[in-house]
Each structure stands twice: as C-alpha cells, then as structure tokens.
CSV table of N, CA, C and O and ligand atoms in Angstrom, one decimal:
chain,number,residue,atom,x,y,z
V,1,UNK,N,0.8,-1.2,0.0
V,1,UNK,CA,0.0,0.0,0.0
V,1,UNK,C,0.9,1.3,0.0
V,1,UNK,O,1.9,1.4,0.7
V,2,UNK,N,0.3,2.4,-1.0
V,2,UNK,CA,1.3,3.4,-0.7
V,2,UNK,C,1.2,4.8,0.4
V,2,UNK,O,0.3,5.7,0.4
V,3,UNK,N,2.3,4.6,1.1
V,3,UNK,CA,1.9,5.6,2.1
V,3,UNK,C,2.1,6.9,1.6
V,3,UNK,O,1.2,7.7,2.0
V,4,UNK,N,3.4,7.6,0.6
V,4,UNK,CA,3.6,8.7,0.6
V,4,UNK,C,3.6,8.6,-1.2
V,4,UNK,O,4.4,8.2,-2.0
V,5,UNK,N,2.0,9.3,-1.1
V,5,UNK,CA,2.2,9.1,-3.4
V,5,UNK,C,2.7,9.7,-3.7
V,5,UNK,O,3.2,9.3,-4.8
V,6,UNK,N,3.3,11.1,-3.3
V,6,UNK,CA,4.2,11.9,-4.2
V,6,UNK,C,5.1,11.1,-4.7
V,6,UNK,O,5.3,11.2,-5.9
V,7,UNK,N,5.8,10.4,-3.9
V,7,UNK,CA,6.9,9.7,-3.9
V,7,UNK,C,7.0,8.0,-4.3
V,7,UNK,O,8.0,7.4,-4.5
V,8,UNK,N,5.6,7.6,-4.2
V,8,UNK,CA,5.6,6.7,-4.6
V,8,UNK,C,6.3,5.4,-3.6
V,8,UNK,O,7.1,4.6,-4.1
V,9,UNK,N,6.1,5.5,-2.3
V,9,UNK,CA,6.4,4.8,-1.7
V,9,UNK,C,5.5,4.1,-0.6
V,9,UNK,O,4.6,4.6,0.1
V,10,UNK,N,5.7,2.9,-0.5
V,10,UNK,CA,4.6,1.7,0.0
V,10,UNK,C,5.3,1.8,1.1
V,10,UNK,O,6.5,2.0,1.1
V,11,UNK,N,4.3,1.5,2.5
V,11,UNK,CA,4.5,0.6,3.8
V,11,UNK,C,5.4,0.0,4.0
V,11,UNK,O,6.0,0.3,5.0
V,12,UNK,N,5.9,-0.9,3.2
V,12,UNK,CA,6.4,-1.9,3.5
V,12,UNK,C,8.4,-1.1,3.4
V,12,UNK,O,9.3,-1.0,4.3
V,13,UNK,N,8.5,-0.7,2.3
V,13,UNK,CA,9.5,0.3,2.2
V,13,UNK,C,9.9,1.1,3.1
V,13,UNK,O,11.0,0.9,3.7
V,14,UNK,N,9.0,2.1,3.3
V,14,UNK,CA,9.0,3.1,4.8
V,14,UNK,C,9.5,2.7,5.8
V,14,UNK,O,10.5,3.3,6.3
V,15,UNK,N,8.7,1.2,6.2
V,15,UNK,CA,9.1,1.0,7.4
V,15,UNK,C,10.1,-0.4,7.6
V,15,UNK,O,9.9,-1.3,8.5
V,16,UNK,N,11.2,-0.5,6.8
V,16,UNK,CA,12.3,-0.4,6.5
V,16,UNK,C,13.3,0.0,6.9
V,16,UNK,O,14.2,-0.5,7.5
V,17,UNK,N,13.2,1.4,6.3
V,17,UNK,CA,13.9,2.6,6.0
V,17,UNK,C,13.8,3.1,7.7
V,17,UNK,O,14.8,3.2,8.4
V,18,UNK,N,12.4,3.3,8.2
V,18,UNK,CA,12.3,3.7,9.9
V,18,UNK,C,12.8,3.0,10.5
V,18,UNK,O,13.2,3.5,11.5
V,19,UNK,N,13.1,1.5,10.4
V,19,UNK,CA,14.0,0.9,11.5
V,19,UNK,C,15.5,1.8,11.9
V,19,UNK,O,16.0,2.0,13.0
V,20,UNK,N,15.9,2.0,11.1
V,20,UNK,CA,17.3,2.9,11.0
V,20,UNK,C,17.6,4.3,11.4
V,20,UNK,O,18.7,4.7,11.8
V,21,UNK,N,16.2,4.9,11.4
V,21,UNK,CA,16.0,6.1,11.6
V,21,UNK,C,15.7,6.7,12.5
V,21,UNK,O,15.0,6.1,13.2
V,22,UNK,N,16.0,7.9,13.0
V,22,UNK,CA,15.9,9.1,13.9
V,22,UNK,C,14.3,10.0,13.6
V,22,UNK,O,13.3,10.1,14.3
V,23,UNK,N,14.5,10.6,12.3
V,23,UNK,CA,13.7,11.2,12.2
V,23,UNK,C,12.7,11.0,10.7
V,23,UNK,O,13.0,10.2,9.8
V,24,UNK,N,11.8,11.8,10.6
V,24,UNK,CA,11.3,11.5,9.5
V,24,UNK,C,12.0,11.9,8.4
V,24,UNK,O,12.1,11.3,7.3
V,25,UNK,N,12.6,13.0,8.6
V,25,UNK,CA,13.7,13.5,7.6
V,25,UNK,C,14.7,12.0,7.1
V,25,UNK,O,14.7,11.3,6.1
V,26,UNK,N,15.3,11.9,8.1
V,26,UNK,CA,15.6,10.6,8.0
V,26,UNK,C,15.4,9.6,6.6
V,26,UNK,O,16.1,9.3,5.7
V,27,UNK,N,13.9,9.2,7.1
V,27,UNK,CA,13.1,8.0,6.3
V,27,UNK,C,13.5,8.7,5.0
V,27,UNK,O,14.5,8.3,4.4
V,28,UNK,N,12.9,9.6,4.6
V,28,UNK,CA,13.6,9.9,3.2
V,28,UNK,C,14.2,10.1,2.4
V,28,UNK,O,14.1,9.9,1.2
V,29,UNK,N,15.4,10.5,3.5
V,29,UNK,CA,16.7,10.6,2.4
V,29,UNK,C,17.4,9.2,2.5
V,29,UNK,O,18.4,8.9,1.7
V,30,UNK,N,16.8,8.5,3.4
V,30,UNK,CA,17.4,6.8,2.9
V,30,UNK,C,16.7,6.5,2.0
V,30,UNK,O,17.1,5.4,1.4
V,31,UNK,N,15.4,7.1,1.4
V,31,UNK,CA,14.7,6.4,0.3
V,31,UNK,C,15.1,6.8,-0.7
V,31,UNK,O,14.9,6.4,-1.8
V,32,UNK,N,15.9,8.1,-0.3
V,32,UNK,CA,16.3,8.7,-1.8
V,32,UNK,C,15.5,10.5,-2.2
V,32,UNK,O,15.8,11.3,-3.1
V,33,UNK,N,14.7,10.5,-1.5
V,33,UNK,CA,13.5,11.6,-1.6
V,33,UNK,C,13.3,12.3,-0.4
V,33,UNK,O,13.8,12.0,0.7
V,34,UNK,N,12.7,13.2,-0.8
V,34,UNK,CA,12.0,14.1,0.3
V,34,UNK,C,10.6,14.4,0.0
V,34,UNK,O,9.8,14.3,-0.9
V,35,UNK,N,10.5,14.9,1.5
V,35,UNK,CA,8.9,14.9,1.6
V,35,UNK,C,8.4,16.3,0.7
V,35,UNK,O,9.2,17.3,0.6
V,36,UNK,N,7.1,16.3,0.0
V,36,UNK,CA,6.6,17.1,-1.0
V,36,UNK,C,5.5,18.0,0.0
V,36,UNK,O,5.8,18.9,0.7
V,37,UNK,N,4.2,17.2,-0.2
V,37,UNK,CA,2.9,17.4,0.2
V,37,UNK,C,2.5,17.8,1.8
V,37,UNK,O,1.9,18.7,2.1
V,38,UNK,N,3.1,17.0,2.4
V,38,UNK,CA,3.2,16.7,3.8
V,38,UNK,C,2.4,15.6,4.4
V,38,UNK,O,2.5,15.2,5.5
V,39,UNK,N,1.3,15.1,3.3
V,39,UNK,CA,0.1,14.8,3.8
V,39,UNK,C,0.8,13.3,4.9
V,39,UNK,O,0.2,12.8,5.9
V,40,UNK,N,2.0,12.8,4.3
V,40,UNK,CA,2.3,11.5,4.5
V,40,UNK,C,2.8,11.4,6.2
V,40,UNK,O,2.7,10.4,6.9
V,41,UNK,N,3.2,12.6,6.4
V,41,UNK,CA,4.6,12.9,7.4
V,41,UNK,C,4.1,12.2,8.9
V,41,UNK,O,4.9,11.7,9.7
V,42,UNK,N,2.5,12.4,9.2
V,42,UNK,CA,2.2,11.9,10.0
V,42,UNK,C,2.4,10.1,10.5
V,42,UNK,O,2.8,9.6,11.6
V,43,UNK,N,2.0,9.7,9.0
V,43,UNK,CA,2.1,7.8,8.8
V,43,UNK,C,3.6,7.9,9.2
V,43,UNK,O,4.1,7.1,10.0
V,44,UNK,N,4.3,8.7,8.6
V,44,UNK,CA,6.1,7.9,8.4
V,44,UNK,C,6.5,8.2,9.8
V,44,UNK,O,7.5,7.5,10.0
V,45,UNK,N,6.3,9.0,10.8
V,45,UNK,CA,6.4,9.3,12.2
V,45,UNK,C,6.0,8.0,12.9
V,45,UNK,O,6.8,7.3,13.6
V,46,UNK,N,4.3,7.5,12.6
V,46,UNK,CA,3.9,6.2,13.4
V,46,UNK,C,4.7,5.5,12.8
V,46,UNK,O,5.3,5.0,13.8
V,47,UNK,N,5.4,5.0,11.5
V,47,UNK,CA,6.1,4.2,11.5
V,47,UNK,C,7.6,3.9,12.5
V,47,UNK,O,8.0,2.9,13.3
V,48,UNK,N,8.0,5.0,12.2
V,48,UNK,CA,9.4,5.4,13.3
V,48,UNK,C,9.0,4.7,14.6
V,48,UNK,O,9.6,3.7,15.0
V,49,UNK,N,7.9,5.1,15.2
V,49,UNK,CA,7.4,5.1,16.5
V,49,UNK,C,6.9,3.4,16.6
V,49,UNK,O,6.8,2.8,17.6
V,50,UNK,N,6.8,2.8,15.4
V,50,UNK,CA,6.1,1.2,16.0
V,50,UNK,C,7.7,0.5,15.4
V,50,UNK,O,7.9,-0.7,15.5
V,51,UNK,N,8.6,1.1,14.8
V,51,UNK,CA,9.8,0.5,14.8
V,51,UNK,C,10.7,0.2,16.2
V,51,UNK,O,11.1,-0.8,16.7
V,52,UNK,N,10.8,1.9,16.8
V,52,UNK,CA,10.9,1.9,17.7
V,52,UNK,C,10.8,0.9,19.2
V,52,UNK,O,11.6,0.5,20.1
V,53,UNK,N,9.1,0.9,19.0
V,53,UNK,CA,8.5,0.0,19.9
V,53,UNK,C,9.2,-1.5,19.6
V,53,UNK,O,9.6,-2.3,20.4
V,54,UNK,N,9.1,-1.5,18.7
V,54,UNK,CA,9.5,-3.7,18.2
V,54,UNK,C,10.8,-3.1,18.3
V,54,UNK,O,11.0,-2.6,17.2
V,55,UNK,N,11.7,-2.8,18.9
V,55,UNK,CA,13.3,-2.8,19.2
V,55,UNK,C,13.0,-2.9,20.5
V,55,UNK,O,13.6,-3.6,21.4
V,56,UNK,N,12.0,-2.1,20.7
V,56,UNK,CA,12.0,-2.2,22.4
V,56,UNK,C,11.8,-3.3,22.9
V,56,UNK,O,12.5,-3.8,23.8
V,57,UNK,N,10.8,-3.8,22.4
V,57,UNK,CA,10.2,-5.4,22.8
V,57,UNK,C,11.5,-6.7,22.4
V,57,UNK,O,11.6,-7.8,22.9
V,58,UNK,N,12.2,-6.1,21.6
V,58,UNK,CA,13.5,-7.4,21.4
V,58,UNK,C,14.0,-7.3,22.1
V,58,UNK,O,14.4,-8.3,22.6
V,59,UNK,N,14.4,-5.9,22.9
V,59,UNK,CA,15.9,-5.3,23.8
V,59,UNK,C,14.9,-6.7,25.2
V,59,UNK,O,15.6,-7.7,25.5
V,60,UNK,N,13.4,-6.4,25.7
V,60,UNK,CA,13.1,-6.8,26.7
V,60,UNK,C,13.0,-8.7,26.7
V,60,UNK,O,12.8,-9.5,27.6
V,61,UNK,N,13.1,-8.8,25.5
V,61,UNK,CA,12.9,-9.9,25.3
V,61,UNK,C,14.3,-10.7,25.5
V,61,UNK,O,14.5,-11.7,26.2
V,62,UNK,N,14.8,-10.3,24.9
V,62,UNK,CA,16.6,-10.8,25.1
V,62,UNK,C,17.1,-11.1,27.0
V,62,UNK,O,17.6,-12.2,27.5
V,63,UNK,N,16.7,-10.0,27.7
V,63,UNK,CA,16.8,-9.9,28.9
V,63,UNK,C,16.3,-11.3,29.6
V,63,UNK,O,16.3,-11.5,30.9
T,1,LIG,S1,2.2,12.0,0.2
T,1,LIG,FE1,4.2,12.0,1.1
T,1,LIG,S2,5.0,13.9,0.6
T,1,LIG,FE2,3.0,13.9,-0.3
C-alpha cells in the first residue's frame, strides 16, 4: 500500500527505512526523496514510532 504518493512509496519500504532512523527527515533521504505534500509525514512518524516499539520489545525480550 502506498503511504507517501508523491513519492511513490509503499509501507512496507518506509518501514524499513524507519528501522534505521531518527527522524522522518531521515526515512527519506534513505529512500532517496523528500517529503513534497506533507500529507504523509504523519504515517512515516507512526512508522518510526512502532519501529521503535518492536526494538523495544526485542531489547526486553533478550533480557
Ligand atoms: S504523500 Fe508523502 S509527501 Fe506527499
């Protein structure tokens, strides 16, 4: 599914790219792009944020 059409980029891409990342700026310029519209900026943030979370849950899980 695509989350950011300017750019032509699906879900599954994104949140890829958000494992790695800091910020939404970030997600982007690992994709190659920047953000246009803005409409997207919200989704690619929750992405960051449920990346985030599933690192968290391995770090506790490892323990
Ligand atoms: S939909 Fe992502 S910048 Fe427009």
């Amino acid at each position: 599914m695509y989350i950011c059409i300017c750019n032509a980029l699906k879900d599954r891409q994104l949140a890829e790219a958000a494992n790695d990342c800091n910020s939404v700026a970030d997600v982007f310029k690992k994709c190659g792009t920047r953000p246009q519209c803005g409409k997207c900026l919200n989704d690619v943030a929750d992405l960051i944020d449920n990346a985030r979370a599933a690192q968290g849950e391995m770090v506790l899980a490892a323990e």
